[in-house]
PDB file of C-alpha atoms in Angstrom:
ATOM      1  CA  MET A   1      19.153  18.573 -50.702  1.00  0.00           C
ATOM      2  CA  ASP A   2      16.746  17.872 -49.017  1.00  0.00           C
ATOM      3  CA  ARG A   3      16.368  16.182 -45.490  1.00  0.00           C
ATOM      4  CA  VAL A   4      15.346  12.850 -43.482  1.00  0.00           C
ATOM      5  CA  THR A   5      15.499  14.198 -40.398  1.00  0.00           C
ATOM      6  CA  LEU A   6      16.396  10.896 -37.462  1.00  0.00           C
ATOM      7  CA  ARG A   7      15.919  12.009 -33.422  1.00  0.00           C
ATOM      8  CA  GLY A   8      16.051  10.999 -30.169  1.00  0.00           C
ATOM      9  CA  LEU A   9      17.707   7.400 -31.578  1.00  0.00           C
ATOM     10  CA  ARG A  10      19.333   5.148 -28.503  1.00  0.00           C
ATOM     11  CA  ALA A  11      20.466   2.403 -28.040  1.00  0.00           C
ATOM     12  CA  ARG A  12      23.475   0.755 -25.303  1.00  0.00           C
ATOM     13  CA  GLY A  13      26.634   0.504 -26.546  1.00  0.00           C
ATOM     14  CA  TYR A  14      29.734   0.169 -24.897  1.00  0.00           C
ATOM     15  CA  HIS A  15      32.372   2.740 -24.952  1.00  0.00           C
ATOM     16  CA  GLY A  16      34.275   5.260 -23.767  1.00  0.00           C
ATOM     17  CA  VAL A  17      37.861   5.221 -22.882  1.00  0.00           C
ATOM     18  CA  PHE A  18      37.575   3.845 -18.899  1.00  0.00           C
ATOM     19  CA  ALA A  19      36.834  -0.033 -17.350  1.00  0.00           C
ATOM     20  CA  HIS A  20      33.943   1.263 -16.255  1.00  0.00           C
ATOM     21  CA  GLU A  21      32.542   1.724 -19.366  1.00  0.00           C
ATOM     22  CA  ARG A  22      32.759  -0.663 -21.298  1.00  0.00           C
ATOM     23  CA  GLU A  23      31.553  -3.009 -18.593  1.00  0.00           C
ATOM     24  CA  GLN A  24      28.480  -2.299 -17.981  1.00  0.00           C
ATOM     25  CA  GLY A  25      27.743   0.128 -21.083  1.00  0.00           C
ATOM     26  CA  GLN A  26      25.861   3.374 -21.666  1.00  0.00           C
ATOM     27  CA  THR A  27      22.728   4.744 -23.746  1.00  0.00           C
ATOM     28  CA  PHE A  28      23.691   6.250 -26.050  1.00  0.00           C
ATOM     29  CA  VAL A  29      21.418   8.914 -27.862  1.00  0.00           C
ATOM     30  CA  VAL A  30      22.071  10.077 -31.818  1.00  0.00           C
ATOM     31  CA  ASP A  31      20.197  12.373 -34.541  1.00  0.00           C
ATOM     32  CA  LEU A  32      20.361  11.923 -37.634  1.00  0.00           C
ATOM     33  CA  VAL A  33      20.198  14.326 -40.404  1.00  0.00           C
ATOM     34  CA  LEU A  34      19.957  12.539 -44.379  1.00  0.00           C
ATOM     35  CA  SER A  35      20.672  14.760 -47.353  1.00  0.00           C
ATOM     36  CA  LEU A  36      18.703  13.311 -50.501  1.00  0.00           C
ATOM     37  CA  ASP A  37      17.284  14.107 -53.588  1.00  0.00           C
ATOM     38  CA  SER A  38      13.683  13.035 -52.383  1.00  0.00           C
ATOM     39  CA  ARG A  39      11.731  13.794 -56.201  1.00  0.00           C
ATOM     40  CA  PRO A  40      12.556  10.599 -58.177  1.00  0.00           C
ATOM     41  CA  ALA A  41      10.795   9.067 -54.943  1.00  0.00           C
ATOM     42  CA  ALA A  42       8.290  11.848 -54.800  1.00  0.00           C
ATOM     43  CA  ALA A  43       7.342  11.342 -58.193  1.00  0.00           C
ATOM     44  CA  GLY A  44       6.522   8.025 -58.751  1.00  0.00           C
ATOM     45  CA  ASP A  45       5.819   7.092 -54.844  1.00  0.00           C
ATOM     46  CA  ASP A  46       8.391   4.374 -54.992  1.00  0.00           C
ATOM     47  CA  LEU A  47      10.231   3.845 -51.568  1.00  0.00           C
ATOM     48  CA  THR A  48      13.018   2.080 -53.269  1.00  0.00           C
ATOM     49  CA  LYS A  49      14.287   5.940 -54.287  1.00  0.00           C
ATOM     50  CA  THR A  50      14.666   7.335 -51.754  1.00  0.00           C
ATOM     51  CA  VAL A  51      16.170   5.967 -48.548  1.00  0.00           C
ATOM     52  CA  HIS A  52      14.165   3.263 -45.617  1.00  0.00           C
ATOM     53  CA  TYR A  53      14.492   5.496 -42.371  1.00  0.00           C
ATOM     54  CA  GLY A  54      13.127   2.038 -40.481  1.00  0.00           C
ATOM     55  CA  VAL A  55      15.768   0.526 -41.781  1.00  0.00           C
ATOM     56  CA  VAL A  56      18.505   3.273 -41.151  1.00  0.00           C
ATOM     57  CA  ALA A  57      17.423   3.494 -37.626  1.00  0.00           C
ATOM     58  CA  GLU A  58      17.796  -0.039 -37.325  1.00  0.00           C
ATOM     59  CA  GLU A  59      21.342  -0.178 -38.452  1.00  0.00           C
ATOM     60  CA  VAL A  60      22.427   2.961 -36.423  1.00  0.00           C
ATOM     61  CA  VAL A  61      21.327   1.139 -32.703  1.00  0.00           C
ATOM     62  CA  GLU A  62      23.128  -2.218 -34.575  1.00  0.00           C
ATOM     63  CA  VAL A  63      26.445   0.215 -34.952  1.00  0.00           C
ATOM     64  CA  VAL A  64      25.655   1.389 -31.668  1.00  0.00           C
ATOM     65  CA  ARG A  65      25.425  -1.848 -29.968  1.00  0.00           C
ATOM     66  CA  GLY A  66      28.583  -3.129 -32.030  1.00  0.00           C
ATOM     67  CA  GLU A  67      32.437  -3.184 -31.291  1.00  0.00           C
ATOM     68  CA  PRO A  68      33.292  -1.282 -28.501  1.00  0.00           C
ATOM     69  CA  VAL A  69      35.454   1.914 -29.534  1.00  0.00           C
ATOM     70  CA  ASP A  70      37.241   4.407 -27.345  1.00  0.00           C
ATOM     71  CA  LEU A  71      36.000   7.376 -28.469  1.00  0.00           C
ATOM     72  CA  ILE A  72      32.413   8.771 -29.354  1.00  0.00           C
ATOM     73  CA  GLU A  73      33.786  10.970 -32.588  1.00  0.00           C
ATOM     74  CA  THR A  74      35.031   7.015 -33.758  1.00  0.00           C
ATOM     75  CA  LEU A  75      31.222   5.456 -33.619  1.00  0.00           C
ATOM     76  CA  ALA A  76      29.685   9.382 -34.821  1.00  0.00           C
ATOM     77  CA  GLU A  77      32.061   8.451 -38.065  1.00  0.00           C
ATOM     78  CA  ARG A  78      30.781   4.607 -38.132  1.00  0.00           C
ATOM     79  CA  ILE A  79      27.537   5.705 -38.082  1.00  0.00           C
ATOM     80  CA  ALA A  80      27.839   7.898 -40.942  1.00  0.00           C
ATOM     81  CA  GLU A  81      29.852   5.436 -43.237  1.00  0.00           C
ATOM     82  CA  ARG A  82      26.767   3.489 -42.712  1.00  0.00           C
ATOM     83  CA  CYS A  83      24.302   5.512 -43.117  1.00  0.00           C
ATOM     84  CA  LEU A  84      26.568   6.748 -46.575  1.00  0.00           C
ATOM     85  CA  LYS A  85      25.897   3.678 -47.842  1.00  0.00           C
ATOM     86  CA  HIS A  86      21.983   4.057 -48.766  1.00  0.00           C
ATOM     87  CA  GLU A  87      22.175   4.212 -52.347  1.00  0.00           C
ATOM     88  CA  ALA A  88      19.839   8.141 -51.773  1.00  0.00           C
ATOM     89  CA  VAL A  89      21.815   9.192 -48.977  1.00  0.00           C
ATOM     90  CA  ARG A  90      24.208  11.879 -50.392  1.00  0.00           C
ATOM     91  CA  GLU A  91      25.398  13.774 -47.156  1.00  0.00           C
ATOM     92  CA  VAL A  92      24.580  13.163 -43.726  1.00  0.00           C
ATOM     93  CA  GLU A  93      24.951  15.145 -40.605  1.00  0.00           C
ATOM     94  CA  VAL A  94      25.689  12.668 -37.977  1.00  0.00           C
ATOM     95  CA  VAL A  95      25.501  13.187 -33.572  1.00  0.00           C
ATOM     96  CA  VAL A  96      26.022  11.244 -31.485  1.00  0.00           C
ATOM     97  CA  HIS A  97      25.507  12.025 -27.893  1.00  0.00           C
ATOM     98  CA  LYS A  98      26.319  10.675 -24.245  1.00  0.00           C
ATOM     99  CA  PRO A  99      24.086  11.883 -21.471  1.00  0.00           C
ATOM    100  CA  ASP A 100      26.360  10.072 -19.072  1.00  0.00           C
ATOM    101  CA  ALA A 101      29.408  10.974 -20.285  1.00  0.00           C
ATOM    102  CA  PRO A 102      32.008   9.998 -16.647  1.00  0.00           C
ATOM    103  CA  ILE A 103      32.466  14.068 -15.412  1.00  0.00           C
ATOM    104  CA  THR A 104      32.758  15.048 -12.068  1.00  0.00           C
ATOM    105  CA  VAL A 105      30.402  18.562 -12.679  1.00  0.00           C
ATOM    106  CA  PRO A 106      27.035  18.541 -13.648  1.00  0.00           C
ATOM    107  CA  PHE A 107      26.070  18.533 -17.369  1.00  0.00           C
ATOM    108  CA  ASP A 108      23.445  18.069 -19.453  1.00  0.00           C
ATOM    109  CA  ASP A 109      24.901  16.599 -21.968  1.00  0.00           C
ATOM    110  CA  VAL A 110      28.615  15.837 -24.039  1.00  0.00           C
ATOM    111  CA  SER A 111      28.221  15.131 -28.292  1.00  0.00           C
ATOM    112  CA  ILE A 112      30.173  15.441 -31.212  1.00  0.00           C
ATOM    113  CA  THR A 113      28.555  16.410 -34.042  1.00  0.00           C
ATOM    114  CA  ILE A 114      30.288  14.978 -38.001  1.00  0.00           C
ATOM    115  CA  THR A 115      29.290  16.039 -41.883  1.00  0.00           C
ATOM    116  CA  ARG A 116      30.211  13.455 -43.924  1.00  0.00           C
ATOM    117  CA  SER A 117      29.468  13.421 -47.803  1.00  0.00           C
ATOM    118  CA  ARG A 118      30.078  10.728 -50.921  1.00  0.00           C
ATOM    119  CA  VAL A 119      33.614  11.999 -52.372  1.00  0.00           C
TER     120      VAL A 119
END
């Protein structure tokens, strides 16, 4: 499998279990690895036979900005489902970072990583 990687997609979302997270929102950062066979696209230099990463980026931001959920696990799952709607994508790794998570001790990052594939 070949991979298309997007790192550092940023969007403001209103996800979390605490009221202030839902009211004030915060920035979420998403990294993606889209697994696909790029040979058909490369052979014909044809965008329609691969995944349009610009479209994927816009869709991921739309999910982050969309309906609030309690858990970043749920957010990651929704992002994975959206990515797998693209015909060329066979598997996706999604990392959702929550750099402003409500933690009372110093930290660099909180994230969830999931991998989903077509069944």
